[in-house]
CSV table of C-alpha atoms in Angstrom, one decimal:
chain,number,residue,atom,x,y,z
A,1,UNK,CA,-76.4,30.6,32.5
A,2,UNK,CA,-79.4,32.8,32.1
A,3,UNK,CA,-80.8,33.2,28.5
A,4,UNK,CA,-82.7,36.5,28.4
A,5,UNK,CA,-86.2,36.2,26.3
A,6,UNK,CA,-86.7,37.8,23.4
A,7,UNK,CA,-89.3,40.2,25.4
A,8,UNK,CA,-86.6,40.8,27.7
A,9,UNK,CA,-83.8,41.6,25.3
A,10,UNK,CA,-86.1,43.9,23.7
A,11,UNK,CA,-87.1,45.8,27.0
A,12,UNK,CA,-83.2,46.1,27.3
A,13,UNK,CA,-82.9,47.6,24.0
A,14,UNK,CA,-85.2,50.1,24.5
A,15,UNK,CA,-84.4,51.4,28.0
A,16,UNK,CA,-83.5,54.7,28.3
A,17,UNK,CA,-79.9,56.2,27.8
A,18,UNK,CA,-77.9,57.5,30.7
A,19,UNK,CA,-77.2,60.8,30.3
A,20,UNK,CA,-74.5,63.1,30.6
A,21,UNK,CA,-73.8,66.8,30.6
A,22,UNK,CA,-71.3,67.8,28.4
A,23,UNK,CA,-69.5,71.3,28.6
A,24,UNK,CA,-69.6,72.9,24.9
A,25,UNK,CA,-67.9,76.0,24.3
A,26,UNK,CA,-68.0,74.6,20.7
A,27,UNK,CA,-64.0,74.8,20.1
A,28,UNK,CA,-62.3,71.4,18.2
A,29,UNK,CA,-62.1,69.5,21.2
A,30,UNK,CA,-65.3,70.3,22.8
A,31,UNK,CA,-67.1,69.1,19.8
A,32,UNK,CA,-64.8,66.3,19.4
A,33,UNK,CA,-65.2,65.3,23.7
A,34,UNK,CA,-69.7,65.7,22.6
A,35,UNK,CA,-69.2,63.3,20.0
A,36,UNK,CA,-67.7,60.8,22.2
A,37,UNK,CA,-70.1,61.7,24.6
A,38,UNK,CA,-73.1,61.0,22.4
A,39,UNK,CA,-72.5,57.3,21.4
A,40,UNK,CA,-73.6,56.5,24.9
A,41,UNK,CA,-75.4,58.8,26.6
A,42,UNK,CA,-78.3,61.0,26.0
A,43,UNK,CA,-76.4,64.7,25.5
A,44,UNK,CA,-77.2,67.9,27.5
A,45,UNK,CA,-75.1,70.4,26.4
A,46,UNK,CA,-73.8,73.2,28.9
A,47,UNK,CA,-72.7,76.7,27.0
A,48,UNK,CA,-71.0,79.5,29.1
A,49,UNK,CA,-71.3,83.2,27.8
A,50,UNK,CA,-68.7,84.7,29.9
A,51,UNK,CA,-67.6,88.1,28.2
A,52,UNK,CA,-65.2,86.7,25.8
A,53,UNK,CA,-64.3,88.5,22.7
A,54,UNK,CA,-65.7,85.6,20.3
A,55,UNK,CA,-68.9,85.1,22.5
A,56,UNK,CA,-71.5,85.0,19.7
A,57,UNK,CA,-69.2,83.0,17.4
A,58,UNK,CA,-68.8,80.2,20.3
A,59,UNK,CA,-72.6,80.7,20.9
A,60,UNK,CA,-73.5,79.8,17.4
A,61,UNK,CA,-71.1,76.8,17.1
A,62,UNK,CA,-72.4,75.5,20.8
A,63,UNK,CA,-75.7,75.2,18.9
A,64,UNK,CA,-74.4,73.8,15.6
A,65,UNK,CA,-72.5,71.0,17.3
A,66,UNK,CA,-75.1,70.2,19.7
A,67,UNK,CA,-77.5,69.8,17.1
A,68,UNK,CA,-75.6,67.7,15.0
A,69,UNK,CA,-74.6,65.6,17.2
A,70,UNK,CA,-78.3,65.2,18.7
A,71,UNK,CA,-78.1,66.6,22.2
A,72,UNK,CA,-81.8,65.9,23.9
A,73,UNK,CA,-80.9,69.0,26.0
A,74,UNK,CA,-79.0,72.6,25.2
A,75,UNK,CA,-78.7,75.1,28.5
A,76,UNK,CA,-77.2,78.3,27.6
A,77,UNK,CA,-75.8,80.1,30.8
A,78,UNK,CA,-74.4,83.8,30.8
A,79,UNK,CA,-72.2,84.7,33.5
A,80,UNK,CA,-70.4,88.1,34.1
A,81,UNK,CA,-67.7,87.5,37.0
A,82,UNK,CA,-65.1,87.0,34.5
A,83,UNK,CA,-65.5,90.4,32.6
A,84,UNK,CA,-65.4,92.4,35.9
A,85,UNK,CA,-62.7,90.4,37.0
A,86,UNK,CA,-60.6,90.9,34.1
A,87,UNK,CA,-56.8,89.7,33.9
A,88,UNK,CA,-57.4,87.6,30.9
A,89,UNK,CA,-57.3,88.7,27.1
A,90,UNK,CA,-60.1,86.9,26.2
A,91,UNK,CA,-62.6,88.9,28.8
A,92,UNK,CA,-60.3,92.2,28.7
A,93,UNK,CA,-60.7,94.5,25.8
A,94,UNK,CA,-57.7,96.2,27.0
A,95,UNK,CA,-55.0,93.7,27.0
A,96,UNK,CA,-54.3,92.1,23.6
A,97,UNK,CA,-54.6,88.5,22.4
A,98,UNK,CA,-50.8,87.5,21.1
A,99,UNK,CA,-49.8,86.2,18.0
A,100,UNK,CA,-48.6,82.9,18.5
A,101,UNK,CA,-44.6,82.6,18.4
A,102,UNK,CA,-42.9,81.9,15.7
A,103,UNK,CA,-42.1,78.8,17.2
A,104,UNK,CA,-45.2,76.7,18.1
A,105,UNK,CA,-43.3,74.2,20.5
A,106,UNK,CA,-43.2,77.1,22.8
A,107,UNK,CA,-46.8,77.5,23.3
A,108,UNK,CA,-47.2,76.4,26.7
A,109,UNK,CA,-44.5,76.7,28.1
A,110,UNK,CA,-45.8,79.0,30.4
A,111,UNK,CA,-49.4,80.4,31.3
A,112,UNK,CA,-50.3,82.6,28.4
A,113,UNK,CA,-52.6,86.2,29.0
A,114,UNK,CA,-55.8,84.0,27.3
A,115,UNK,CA,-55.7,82.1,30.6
A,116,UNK,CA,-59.1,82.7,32.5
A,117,UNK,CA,-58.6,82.6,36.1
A,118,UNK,CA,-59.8,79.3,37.8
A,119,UNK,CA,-62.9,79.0,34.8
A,120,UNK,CA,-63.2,75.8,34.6
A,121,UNK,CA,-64.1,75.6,38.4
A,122,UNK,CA,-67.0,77.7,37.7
A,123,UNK,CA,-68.4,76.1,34.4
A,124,UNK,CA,-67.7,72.4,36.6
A,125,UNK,CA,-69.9,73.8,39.3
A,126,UNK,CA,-72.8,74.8,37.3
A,127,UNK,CA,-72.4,71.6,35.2
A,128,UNK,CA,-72.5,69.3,39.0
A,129,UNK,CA,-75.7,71.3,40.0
A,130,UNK,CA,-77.6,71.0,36.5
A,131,UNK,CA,-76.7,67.0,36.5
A,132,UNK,CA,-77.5,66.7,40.5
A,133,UNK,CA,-81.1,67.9,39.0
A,134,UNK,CA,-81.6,66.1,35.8
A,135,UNK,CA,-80.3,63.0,37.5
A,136,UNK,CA,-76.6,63.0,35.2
A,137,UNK,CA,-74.0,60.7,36.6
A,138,UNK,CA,-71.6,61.9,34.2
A,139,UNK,CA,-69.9,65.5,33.4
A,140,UNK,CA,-68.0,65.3,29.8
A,141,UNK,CA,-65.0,68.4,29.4
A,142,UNK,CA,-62.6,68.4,26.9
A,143,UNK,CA,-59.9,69.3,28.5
A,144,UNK,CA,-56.4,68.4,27.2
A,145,UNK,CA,-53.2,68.9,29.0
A,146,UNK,CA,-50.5,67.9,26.0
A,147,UNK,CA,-50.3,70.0,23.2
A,148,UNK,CA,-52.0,72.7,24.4
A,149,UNK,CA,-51.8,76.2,25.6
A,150,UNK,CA,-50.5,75.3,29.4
A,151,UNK,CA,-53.7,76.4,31.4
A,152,UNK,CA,-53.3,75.0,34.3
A,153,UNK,CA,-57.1,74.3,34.6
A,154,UNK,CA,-56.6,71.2,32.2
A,155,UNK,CA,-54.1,68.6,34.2
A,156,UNK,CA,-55.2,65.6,35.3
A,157,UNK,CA,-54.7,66.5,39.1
A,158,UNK,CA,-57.2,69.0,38.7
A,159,UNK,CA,-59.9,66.6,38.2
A,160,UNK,CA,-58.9,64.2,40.4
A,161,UNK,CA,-59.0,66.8,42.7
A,162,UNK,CA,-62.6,68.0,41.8
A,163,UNK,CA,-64.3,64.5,42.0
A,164,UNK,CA,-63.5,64.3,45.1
A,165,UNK,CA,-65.0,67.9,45.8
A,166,UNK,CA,-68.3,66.3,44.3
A,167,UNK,CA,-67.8,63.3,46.5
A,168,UNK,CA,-68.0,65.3,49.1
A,169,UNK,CA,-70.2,68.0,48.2
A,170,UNK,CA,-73.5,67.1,46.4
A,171,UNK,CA,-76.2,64.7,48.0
A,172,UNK,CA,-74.9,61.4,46.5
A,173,UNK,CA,-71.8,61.7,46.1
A,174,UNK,CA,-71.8,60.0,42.6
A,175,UNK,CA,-71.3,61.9,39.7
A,176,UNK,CA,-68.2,62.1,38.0
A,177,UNK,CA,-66.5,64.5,35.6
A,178,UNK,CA,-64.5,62.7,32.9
A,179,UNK,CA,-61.7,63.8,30.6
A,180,UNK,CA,-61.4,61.3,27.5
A,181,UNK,CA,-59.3,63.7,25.6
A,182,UNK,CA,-56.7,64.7,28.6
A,183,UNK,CA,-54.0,62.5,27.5
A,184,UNK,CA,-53.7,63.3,23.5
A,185,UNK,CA,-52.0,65.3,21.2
A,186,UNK,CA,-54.2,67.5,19.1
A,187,UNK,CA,-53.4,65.9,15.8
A,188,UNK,CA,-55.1,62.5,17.6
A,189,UNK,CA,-57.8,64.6,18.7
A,190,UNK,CA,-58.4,65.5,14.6
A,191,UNK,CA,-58.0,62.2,13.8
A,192,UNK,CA,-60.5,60.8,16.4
A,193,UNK,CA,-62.9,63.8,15.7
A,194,UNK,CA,-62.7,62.5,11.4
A,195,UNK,CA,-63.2,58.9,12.6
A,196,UNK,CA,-66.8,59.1,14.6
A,197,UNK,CA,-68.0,62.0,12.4
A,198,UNK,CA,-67.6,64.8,14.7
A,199,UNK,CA,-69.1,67.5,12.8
A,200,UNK,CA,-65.6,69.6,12.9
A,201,UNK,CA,-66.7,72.2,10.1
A,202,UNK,CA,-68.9,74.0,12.8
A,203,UNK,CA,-66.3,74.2,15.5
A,204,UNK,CA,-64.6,77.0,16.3
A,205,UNK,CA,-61.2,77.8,18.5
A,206,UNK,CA,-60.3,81.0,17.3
A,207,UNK,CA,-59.6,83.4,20.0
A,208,UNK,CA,-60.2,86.6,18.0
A,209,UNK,CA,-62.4,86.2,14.9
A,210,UNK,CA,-66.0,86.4,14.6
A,211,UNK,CA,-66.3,85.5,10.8
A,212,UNK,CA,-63.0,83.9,9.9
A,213,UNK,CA,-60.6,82.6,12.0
A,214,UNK,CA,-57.4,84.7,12.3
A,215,UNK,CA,-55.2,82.0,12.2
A,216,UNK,CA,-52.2,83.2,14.4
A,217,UNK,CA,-53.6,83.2,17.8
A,218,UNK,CA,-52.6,80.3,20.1
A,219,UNK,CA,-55.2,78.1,19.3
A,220,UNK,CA,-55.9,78.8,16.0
A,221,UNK,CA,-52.2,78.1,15.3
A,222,UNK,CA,-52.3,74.3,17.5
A,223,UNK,CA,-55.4,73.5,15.7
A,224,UNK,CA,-53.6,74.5,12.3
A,225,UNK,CA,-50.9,72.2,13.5
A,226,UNK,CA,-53.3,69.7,14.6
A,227,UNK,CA,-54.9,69.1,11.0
A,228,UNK,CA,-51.2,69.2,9.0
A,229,UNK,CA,-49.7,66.5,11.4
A,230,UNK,CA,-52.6,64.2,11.1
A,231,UNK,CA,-52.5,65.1,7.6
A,232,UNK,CA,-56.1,66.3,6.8
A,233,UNK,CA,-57.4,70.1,5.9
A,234,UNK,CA,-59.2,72.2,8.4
A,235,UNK,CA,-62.5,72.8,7.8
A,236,UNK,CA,-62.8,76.2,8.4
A,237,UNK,CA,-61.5,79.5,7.2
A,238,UNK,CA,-59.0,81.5,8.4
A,239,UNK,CA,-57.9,85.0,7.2
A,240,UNK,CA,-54.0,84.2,7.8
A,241,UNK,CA,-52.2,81.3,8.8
A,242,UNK,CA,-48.8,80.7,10.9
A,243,UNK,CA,-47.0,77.8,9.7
């Protein structure tokens, strides 16, 4: 068995992190999925301005996670397909984001109007060609699949499915995007995000508000839910709330 030497083991110590690009849009499990992401790897944060209604709010929480958390990197990219595109309430001004029903178990049931068409394809691609350059083997998203709004952007299939596009597309065939949060309910998200310090209070999900939350979209009423099932307050304020 070989015993390193105490020159050795502290050469080991101090070599360099791996890094990672994470995708921040600063919502709840964004910031939670950064978190994660910065216990092992050296953080460079990707933030999309797309033309969507809470742009500068998601902006300013990209930057307060990703400096709490210590990213080493923080690229800011602005994109306007999805604004001339359209089709989706959060880049068109003339269709309405919906209260969430009455009933929350029915969110998701089937593609709401907030869905984006095929985003996450284009945020994916920009995050392959950034890590292709700075030499990251690893794309962080925090995509989740139960408990959540139904996009179907955020199944597992999807990134199966888009690792093998980066196997086959970029020069070495090696980095991979990874989902840690796919699988959980929100509430285990919350209760994840408390337990490695996930700075929460500067996250935001609302898809309306620019100030205070409004507390009766989708995913300001999931993330309410969220916090009451695993029994904690939200950090954040909201003008209304459905219960």
């Amino acid at each position: 068995m070989h015993v390193s030497s105490p020159s050795t083991a502290a050469e080991q110590s101090n070599a360099p992190r791996p890094k990672a690009v994470v995708c921040l849009s600063g919502g709840m499990d964004s910031t939670v999925c950064a978190a994660l992401a910065a216990r092992d790897f050296d953080v460079c944060a990707l933030h999309f301005s797309y033309g969507q209604r809470t742009e500068a709010r998601e902006l300013q929480s990209a930057l307060d996670v990703s400096k709490a958390i210590g990213a080493k990197d923080f690229m800011h990219l602005r994109i306007d397909l999805f604004r001339r595109i359209g089709g989706s309430a959060l880049t068109d001004h003339e269709i309405e984001v919906p209260d969430a029903p009455t009933d929350i178990e029915a969110i998701g049931g089937e593609v709401p109007v907030t869905y984006v068409p095929f985003r996450n394809a284009h945020f994916l691609s920009a995050a392959v060609s950034w890590a292709e350059v700075i030499g990251a083997g690893t794309i962080f998203i925090g995509a989740v699949e139960q408990d959540s709004s139904g996009y179907p952007d955020c199944r597992p299939a999807y990134y199966d499915a888009f690792n093998e596009l980066i196997r086959q597309g970029t020069k070495e065939g090696k980095i991979r995007v990874v989902t840690p949060l796919i699988a959980m309910l929100k509430s285990e998200i919350v209760r994840l995000g408390v337990e490695i310090g996930a700075p929460l209070h500067v996250s935001w999900s609302c898809y309306s508000g620019q100030n205070e939350a409004c507390g009766r979209c989708d995913s300001c009423a999931l993330r309410l839910r969220a916090f009451d099932d695993a029994g904690l307050t939200d950090p954040i304020a909201y003008v209304s709330a459905i219960r």
